[in-house]
Amino acid sequence: MTAREGPAPEHTTSDADASGGSTRLKRRITGPLLFFFIVGDVLGAGIYALMGELSGEVGGAVWVPLIVALVLALLTAGSYAELVTKYPKAGGAAVYAKRAYPWPVISFLVGFSMIAAGVTSAAGLSLAFAGDYLGTFIELPPIPVAIAFLALVACLNARGISESLKSNTVMTVIELSGLVIVVVVVAIMVGGGGGDFSRLTEFPADTSPGLAILAAAIIAFYSFVGFETSANVAEEIRNPSRTYPRALFAALGTAGVVYVLVGVASSITLPASELSKSSGPLLAVVKATDVALPPWLFSIIALIAVANGALLTMIMASRVTYGMAEERLLPSFLTPVLAKRRTPWAAIVATTVLAMLLTLVGDISTLAETVVLLLLFVFLSTNIAVLVLRRDPVDHKHFRVWSFVPVLGAASCILLMTQQSGQVWLYGLLLLALGVILHIATVLSRRKRDAHKA
């Protein structure tokens, strides 16, 4: 994807010039560190849990919806690249919505959608943690284990999790190593004469390939979300107008290549009928190759990837909840923090309880699709905001995407929304309704207090 820069001075010699304003934060994030930051967010636990769900939708051609999902993600990434570099001090999609639209409720719903997506994602990851990967060591009922896992995550969250970029790089390498192992062991199997390449073009019987790919792309899209969180570190990036777009597109491209290779390897190794039955599909692939690799080793890597994804997601959800409560957009009972740890314990408890309730759904695919639906609303808002905010020029260089890209990005969001099932829409609307109720209660309570003071 190419783009052109907006109006700007011919030279930028300081952080203030490069970013469009001074900042109190230290610009320490270089291009490589940002690349690993975004890869760590994108190349997370989703692919470890959802390969089986993909094969259930599209058969052996799991690599096709992964490519489609990558293209759709790149469209919206183009919009984020423009807005992040145009407003490098902004805090993400909710702030862009606040700038672009005259209705505050849109900004609120965008912010709450991020919270709801994070909580729903953590619920799905907790079920993945409790599945076949944990089953390598001990067999336990998944839902109670998922709830206990979320309680442990909440304790770690409340204790105070300080994730540096260097530690994130280490976790990314661990997550990536598991996916590389899948590709390598399958390559060894193929070198020995094993595998079935004909499965790569097999679709389920009595299914339209086009509809199957579209349905699977909705699930695959879940594996590419996460890049949007990088907007929150824009103020700490060195020369964001230059660095951010390069790191963003390189990270998504890297994730796409790895995902497609893993999808091809999975289909070559196992028929869709077997792959779709496993809650630890990549472990099943590794076992089926008969390569001398201890199953427990891959299971540990997968569990680390899933646990890290859930922890980072819940940290984000609890902090956004706390921040919105501080801005008086959510009830004040979500603002208390621990005296010594200075962590938002009330927001952590609230988001954790909601995630625990969502584990009762028991279906990873449904939870993943609900996350996608919520984020599609966020992405739709962002794609439209790019075009609206073209009327708001800035005096520094920034990435400017071709106008047809956000148009296609918005259209793709609407298309994917129309393909969601009624059940997924029900879960998504119930979560947003909860947010609206909390917001209304907050506004009424604030007005009552203000009237009492007057």
Short mmCIF file of C-alpha atoms in Angstrom, two decimals, residues 114-454:
data_model
loop_
_atom_site.label_atom_id
_atom_site.label_comp_id
_atom_site.label_asym_id
_atom_site.label_seq_id
_atom_site.Cartn_x
_atom_site.Cartn_y
_atom_site.Cartn_z
CA MET A 114 -13.11 -1.72 22.87
CA ILE A 115 -13.78 -2.75 26.48
CA ALA A 116 -16.43 -5.29 25.51
CA ALA A 117 -14.21 -6.74 22.77
CA GLY A 118 -11.34 -7.12 25.21
CA VAL A 119 -13.46 -8.85 27.84
CA THR A 120 -15.04 -11.17 25.26
CA SER A 121 -11.64 -12.00 23.79
CA ALA A 122 -10.29 -12.88 27.24
CA ALA A 123 -13.27 -15.20 27.80
CA GLY A 124 -12.53 -17.02 24.54
CA LEU A 125 -8.83 -17.28 25.33
CA SER A 126 -9.59 -18.68 28.79
CA LEU A 127 -11.60 -21.47 27.15
CA ALA A 128 -8.71 -22.12 24.77
CA PHE A 129 -6.35 -22.32 27.76
CA ALA A 130 -8.64 -24.86 29.41
CA GLY A 131 -8.85 -27.07 26.30
CA ASP A 132 -6.54 -29.61 24.69
CA TYR A 133 -3.35 -27.64 25.37
CA LEU A 134 -3.89 -27.96 29.13
CA GLY A 135 -5.23 -31.47 28.52
CA THR A 136 -1.68 -32.55 27.65
CA PHE A 137 -0.94 -32.36 31.37
CA ILE A 138 -4.28 -32.82 33.12
CA GLU A 139 -7.92 -33.38 32.13
CA LEU A 140 -10.31 -30.96 33.84
CA PRO A 141 -13.76 -29.52 32.97
CA PRO A 142 -13.10 -26.48 30.74
CA ILE A 143 -15.51 -23.85 32.08
CA PRO A 144 -14.47 -24.09 35.77
CA VAL A 145 -10.83 -24.04 34.68
CA ALA A 146 -11.48 -21.01 32.47
CA ILE A 147 -13.10 -19.16 35.38
CA ALA A 148 -10.20 -20.04 37.70
CA PHE A 149 -7.75 -18.95 35.02
CA LEU A 150 -9.46 -15.54 34.73
CA ALA A 151 -9.31 -15.16 38.52
CA LEU A 152 -5.56 -15.77 38.39
CA VAL A 153 -5.19 -13.26 35.56
CA ALA A 154 -7.12 -10.72 37.69
CA CYS A 155 -4.73 -11.27 40.60
CA LEU A 156 -1.71 -10.70 38.37
CA ASN A 157 -3.41 -7.66 36.87
CA ALA A 158 -4.11 -6.20 40.31
CA ARG A 159 -0.58 -6.88 41.50
CA GLY A 160 0.72 -4.60 38.77
CA ILE A 161 1.95 -5.73 35.38
CA SER A 162 4.72 -3.57 33.94
CA GLU A 163 5.23 -4.80 30.39
CA SER A 164 8.29 -3.25 28.77
CA LEU A 165 8.85 -3.44 25.04
CA LYS A 166 11.83 -5.71 25.57
CA SER A 167 9.77 -8.25 27.54
CA ASN A 168 7.07 -8.00 24.90
CA THR A 169 9.70 -8.88 22.30
CA VAL A 170 10.62 -11.99 24.31
CA MET A 171 6.97 -13.06 24.54
CA THR A 172 6.52 -12.45 20.83
CA VAL A 173 9.49 -14.68 20.06
CA ILE A 174 7.99 -17.44 22.24
CA GLU A 175 4.61 -17.15 20.50
CA LEU A 176 6.27 -17.08 17.08
CA SER A 177 8.44 -20.09 17.91
CA GLY A 178 5.36 -22.25 18.37
CA LEU A 179 4.07 -21.33 14.92
CA VAL A 180 7.51 -21.90 13.38
CA ILE A 181 7.59 -25.34 15.01
CA VAL A 182 4.31 -26.22 13.26
CA VAL A 183 5.70 -25.25 9.85
CA VAL A 184 9.06 -26.98 10.42
CA VAL A 185 7.69 -30.33 11.65
CA VAL A 186 5.20 -30.43 8.78
CA ALA A 187 8.02 -29.68 6.34
CA ILE A 188 9.97 -32.61 7.81
CA MET A 189 6.90 -34.84 7.42
CA VAL A 190 6.45 -33.75 3.79
CA GLY A 191 10.14 -34.38 3.12
CA GLY A 192 9.58 -37.93 4.30
CA GLY A 193 6.73 -38.45 1.84
CA GLY A 194 3.82 -37.61 4.14
CA GLY A 195 0.99 -35.12 3.87
CA ASP A 196 -1.84 -34.58 1.42
CA PHE A 197 -1.67 -31.42 -0.70
CA SER A 198 -5.02 -32.10 -2.34
CA ARG A 199 -6.78 -30.95 0.85
CA LEU A 200 -5.67 -27.36 0.18
CA THR A 201 -8.49 -26.92 -2.34
CA GLU A 202 -11.14 -28.99 -0.59
CA PHE A 203 -14.32 -27.26 0.63
CA PRO A 204 -17.09 -28.82 2.74
CA ALA A 205 -19.66 -30.76 0.73
CA ASP A 206 -22.88 -28.97 -0.23
CA THR A 207 -21.30 -25.56 0.56
CA SER A 208 -20.73 -22.60 -1.72
CA PRO A 209 -16.97 -21.87 -1.67
CA GLY A 210 -17.59 -18.11 -1.76
CA LEU A 211 -19.96 -18.15 1.20
CA ALA A 212 -17.70 -20.56 3.10
CA ILE A 213 -14.68 -18.28 2.59
CA LEU A 214 -16.64 -15.22 3.74
CA ALA A 215 -17.91 -17.01 6.85
CA ALA A 216 -14.40 -18.21 7.67
CA ALA A 217 -12.91 -14.75 7.01
CA ILE A 218 -15.02 -13.39 9.87
CA ILE A 219 -13.32 -15.85 12.23
CA ALA A 220 -9.89 -15.35 10.63
CA PHE A 221 -10.22 -11.58 11.07
CA TYR A 222 -9.99 -12.17 14.83
CA SER A 223 -6.39 -13.32 14.37
CA PHE A 224 -5.40 -9.98 12.81
CA VAL A 225 -6.97 -7.57 15.27
CA GLY A 226 -4.71 -6.05 17.89
CA PHE A 227 -2.84 -3.63 15.68
CA GLU A 228 -5.26 -0.88 16.75
CA THR A 229 -3.81 -0.86 20.28
CA SER A 230 -0.55 0.53 18.90
CA ALA A 231 -2.31 3.90 18.53
CA ASN A 232 -1.95 4.30 22.30
CA VAL A 233 1.87 4.54 22.13
CA ALA A 234 1.97 7.11 19.32
CA GLU A 235 3.32 9.82 21.61
CA GLU A 236 6.38 7.71 22.45
CA ILE A 237 7.39 6.83 18.87
CA ARG A 238 10.41 8.48 17.30
CA ASN A 239 9.31 10.31 14.16
CA PRO A 240 5.87 8.64 14.06
CA SER A 241 5.00 9.98 10.61
CA ARG A 242 7.78 7.88 9.14
CA THR A 243 8.09 5.03 11.63
CA TYR A 244 4.49 4.06 12.36
CA PRO A 245 3.23 3.19 8.85
CA ARG A 246 6.34 1.16 8.03
CA ALA A 247 6.17 -0.84 11.27
CA LEU A 248 2.40 -1.33 11.03
CA PHE A 249 2.31 -2.69 7.48
CA ALA A 250 5.46 -4.77 7.99
CA ALA A 251 4.00 -6.34 11.14
CA LEU A 252 0.68 -7.19 9.49
CA GLY A 253 2.49 -8.60 6.45
CA THR A 254 4.70 -10.75 8.69
CA ALA A 255 1.69 -12.06 10.60
CA GLY A 256 -0.12 -12.79 7.34
CA VAL A 257 2.76 -14.83 5.91
CA VAL A 258 3.13 -16.83 9.11
CA TYR A 259 -0.61 -17.47 9.37
CA VAL A 260 -0.89 -18.66 5.77
CA LEU A 261 2.07 -21.01 6.21
CA VAL A 262 0.51 -22.44 9.38
CA GLY A 263 -2.84 -22.83 7.62
CA VAL A 264 -1.26 -24.67 4.69
CA ALA A 265 0.75 -26.88 7.05
CA SER A 266 -2.35 -27.74 9.10
CA SER A 267 -4.40 -28.76 6.04
CA ILE A 268 -1.60 -30.85 4.58
CA THR A 269 -1.26 -32.77 7.83
CA LEU A 270 -4.83 -33.38 8.97
CA PRO A 271 -8.22 -33.60 7.25
CA ALA A 272 -10.68 -30.88 8.19
CA SER A 273 -12.92 -33.42 9.93
CA GLU A 274 -10.19 -34.09 12.51
CA LEU A 275 -8.79 -30.57 12.74
CA SER A 276 -12.19 -29.03 13.44
CA LYS A 277 -12.82 -31.30 16.44
CA SER A 278 -9.79 -30.16 18.43
CA SER A 279 -9.67 -27.23 20.88
CA GLY A 280 -5.88 -27.43 20.52
CA PRO A 281 -5.66 -27.78 16.74
CA LEU A 282 -1.99 -26.93 16.30
CA LEU A 283 -1.01 -29.46 18.94
CA ALA A 284 -3.00 -32.05 16.98
CA VAL A 285 -1.04 -31.09 13.86
CA VAL A 286 2.31 -31.46 15.62
CA LYS A 287 1.32 -34.87 17.02
CA ALA A 288 0.12 -36.09 13.61
CA THR A 289 3.51 -35.45 11.98
CA ASP A 290 5.11 -38.14 14.19
CA VAL A 291 8.21 -35.94 14.42
CA ALA A 292 10.11 -36.58 17.64
CA LEU A 293 8.90 -33.46 19.44
CA PRO A 294 7.48 -33.80 22.97
CA PRO A 295 3.82 -32.72 22.90
CA TRP A 296 4.28 -31.07 26.30
CA LEU A 297 6.84 -28.64 24.86
CA PHE A 298 4.47 -27.30 22.23
CA SER A 299 1.62 -27.23 24.75
CA ILE A 300 3.68 -25.05 27.10
CA ILE A 301 4.42 -22.60 24.27
CA ALA A 302 0.74 -22.49 23.32
CA LEU A 303 -0.35 -22.00 26.94
CA ILE A 304 2.12 -19.12 27.31
CA ALA A 305 0.78 -17.51 24.14
CA VAL A 306 -2.84 -17.88 25.27
CA ALA A 307 -2.14 -16.72 28.83
CA ASN A 308 -0.15 -13.71 27.68
CA GLY A 309 -2.90 -12.75 25.24
CA ALA A 310 -5.56 -12.96 27.94
CA LEU A 311 -3.47 -10.98 30.42
CA LEU A 312 -2.66 -8.18 27.99
CA THR A 313 -6.29 -8.04 26.89
CA MET A 314 -7.59 -7.77 30.45
CA ILE A 315 -5.01 -5.11 31.32
CA MET A 316 -6.27 -3.08 28.36
CA ALA A 317 -9.95 -3.62 29.21
CA SER A 318 -9.55 -2.72 32.87
CA ARG A 319 -7.49 0.42 32.14
CA VAL A 320 -9.92 1.67 29.50
CA THR A 321 -12.78 1.02 31.94
CA TYR A 322 -10.95 2.94 34.65
CA GLY A 323 -10.12 5.78 32.26
CA MET A 324 -13.72 6.14 31.08
CA ALA A 325 -14.90 6.15 34.70
CA GLU A 326 -12.35 8.86 35.50
CA GLU A 327 -13.79 10.87 32.59
CA ARG A 328 -17.24 10.38 34.15
CA LEU A 329 -18.43 8.30 31.22
CA LEU A 330 -18.90 5.22 33.42
CA PRO A 331 -19.96 4.97 37.10
CA SER A 332 -17.54 6.29 39.73
CA PHE A 333 -17.52 2.96 41.58
CA LEU A 334 -15.10 1.76 38.87
CA THR A 335 -12.42 4.32 39.83
CA PRO A 336 -10.95 3.01 43.16
CA VAL A 337 -7.33 1.87 43.08
CA LEU A 338 -5.24 -0.20 45.46
CA ALA A 339 -3.37 2.03 47.89
CA LYS A 340 0.07 0.44 47.44
CA ARG A 341 -0.12 -1.14 44.02
CA ARG A 342 -1.96 1.80 42.41
CA THR A 343 -3.88 -0.58 40.17
CA PRO A 344 -7.60 -0.08 39.37
CA TRP A 345 -8.97 -2.98 41.38
CA ALA A 346 -12.66 -2.11 40.93
CA ALA A 347 -12.33 -1.98 37.14
CA ILE A 348 -10.34 -5.21 37.22
CA VAL A 349 -13.03 -6.96 39.27
CA ALA A 350 -15.84 -5.67 37.05
CA THR A 351 -14.21 -6.69 33.76
CA THR A 352 -13.14 -10.05 35.17
CA VAL A 353 -16.64 -10.92 36.39
CA LEU A 354 -18.05 -10.03 32.97
CA ALA A 355 -15.42 -12.24 31.27
CA MET A 356 -16.27 -15.11 33.63
CA LEU A 357 -19.96 -14.83 32.74
CA LEU A 358 -19.09 -14.92 29.04
CA THR A 359 -17.19 -18.20 29.44
CA LEU A 360 -20.60 -19.80 30.05
CA VAL A 361 -21.20 -19.39 26.31
CA GLY A 362 -18.69 -22.24 26.00
CA ASP A 363 -18.05 -21.71 22.28
CA ILE A 364 -14.74 -20.14 21.26
CA SER A 365 -15.94 -19.46 17.72
CA THR A 366 -19.00 -17.51 18.88
CA LEU A 367 -16.92 -15.45 21.28
CA ALA A 368 -14.33 -14.72 18.58
CA GLU A 369 -17.05 -13.61 16.15
CA THR A 370 -18.53 -11.36 18.85
CA VAL A 371 -15.12 -9.73 19.32
CA VAL A 372 -14.92 -9.18 15.57
CA LEU A 373 -18.42 -7.65 15.47
CA LEU A 374 -17.56 -5.17 18.22
CA LEU A 375 -14.27 -4.22 16.59
CA LEU A 376 -15.94 -3.88 13.20
CA PHE A 377 -18.01 -1.07 14.70
CA VAL A 378 -14.80 0.55 15.97
CA PHE A 379 -13.10 0.11 12.59
CA LEU A 380 -16.14 1.44 10.71
CA SER A 381 -16.02 4.57 12.84
CA THR A 382 -12.29 4.98 12.23
CA ASN A 383 -12.53 4.51 8.45
CA ILE A 384 -15.26 7.16 8.20
CA ALA A 385 -13.41 9.47 10.61
CA VAL A 386 -10.40 9.55 8.24
CA LEU A 387 -12.52 11.11 5.50
CA VAL A 388 -14.36 13.48 7.83
CA LEU A 389 -11.11 14.74 9.39
CA ARG A 390 -9.59 15.56 6.02
CA ARG A 391 -11.23 18.96 6.69
CA ASP A 392 -8.92 19.36 9.71
CA PRO A 393 -5.42 20.09 8.34
CA VAL A 394 -2.35 19.92 10.58
CA ASP A 395 1.00 21.63 10.25
CA HIS A 396 3.28 18.58 10.29
CA LYS A 397 4.05 15.73 7.94
CA HIS A 398 1.81 12.71 8.24
CA PHE A 399 0.90 9.58 6.33
CA ARG A 400 -2.04 10.10 3.97
CA VAL A 401 -3.75 7.05 2.58
CA TRP A 402 -5.52 7.03 -0.78
CA SER A 403 -9.18 8.00 -0.28
CA PHE A 404 -10.51 4.77 -1.76
CA VAL A 405 -8.80 2.76 1.00
CA PRO A 406 -10.95 3.97 3.94
CA VAL A 407 -14.00 3.77 1.64
CA LEU A 408 -13.22 0.10 0.94
CA GLY A 409 -12.35 -0.37 4.61
CA ALA A 410 -15.75 0.94 5.71
CA ALA A 411 -17.50 -1.16 3.04
CA SER A 412 -15.64 -4.28 4.19
CA CYS A 413 -16.71 -3.64 7.80
CA ILE A 414 -20.34 -3.35 6.73
CA LEU A 415 -20.03 -6.50 4.61
CA LEU A 416 -18.59 -8.54 7.48
CA MET A 417 -21.23 -7.17 9.85
CA THR A 418 -24.01 -8.43 7.56
CA GLN A 419 -22.53 -11.92 7.64
CA GLN A 420 -22.64 -12.25 11.44
CA SER A 421 -25.20 -14.64 12.87
CA GLY A 422 -28.19 -13.52 14.91
CA GLN A 423 -26.67 -15.07 18.02
CA VAL A 424 -23.48 -13.03 17.62
CA TRP A 425 -25.48 -9.84 17.08
CA LEU A 426 -27.47 -10.64 20.22
CA TYR A 427 -24.33 -10.99 22.34
CA GLY A 428 -22.82 -7.84 20.85
CA LEU A 429 -25.95 -5.74 21.32
CA LEU A 430 -26.41 -7.00 24.88
CA LEU A 431 -22.87 -5.92 25.74
CA LEU A 432 -23.39 -2.49 24.16
CA ALA A 433 -26.77 -2.18 25.93
CA LEU A 434 -24.96 -2.80 29.21
CA GLY A 435 -22.62 0.05 28.37
CA VAL A 436 -25.48 2.39 27.44
CA ILE A 437 -27.29 1.60 30.70
CA LEU A 438 -24.15 2.31 32.72
CA HIS A 439 -23.57 5.52 30.78
CA ILE A 440 -27.13 6.76 31.30
CA ALA A 441 -26.94 5.92 35.00
CA THR A 442 -23.68 7.84 35.21
CA VAL A 443 -25.06 10.92 33.46
CA LEU A 444 -28.22 10.97 35.61
CA SER A 445 -26.19 10.52 38.78
CA ARG A 446 -23.83 13.36 37.78
CA ARG A 447 -26.74 15.68 37.00
CA LYS A 448 -28.34 14.87 40.34
CA ARG A 449 -25.12 15.66 42.19
CA ASP A 450 -24.63 18.89 40.25
CA ALA A 451 -28.23 19.96 40.97
CA HIS A 452 -27.77 19.17 44.65
CA LYS A 453 -24.60 21.29 44.80
CA ALA A 454 -26.35 24.16 43.08
#
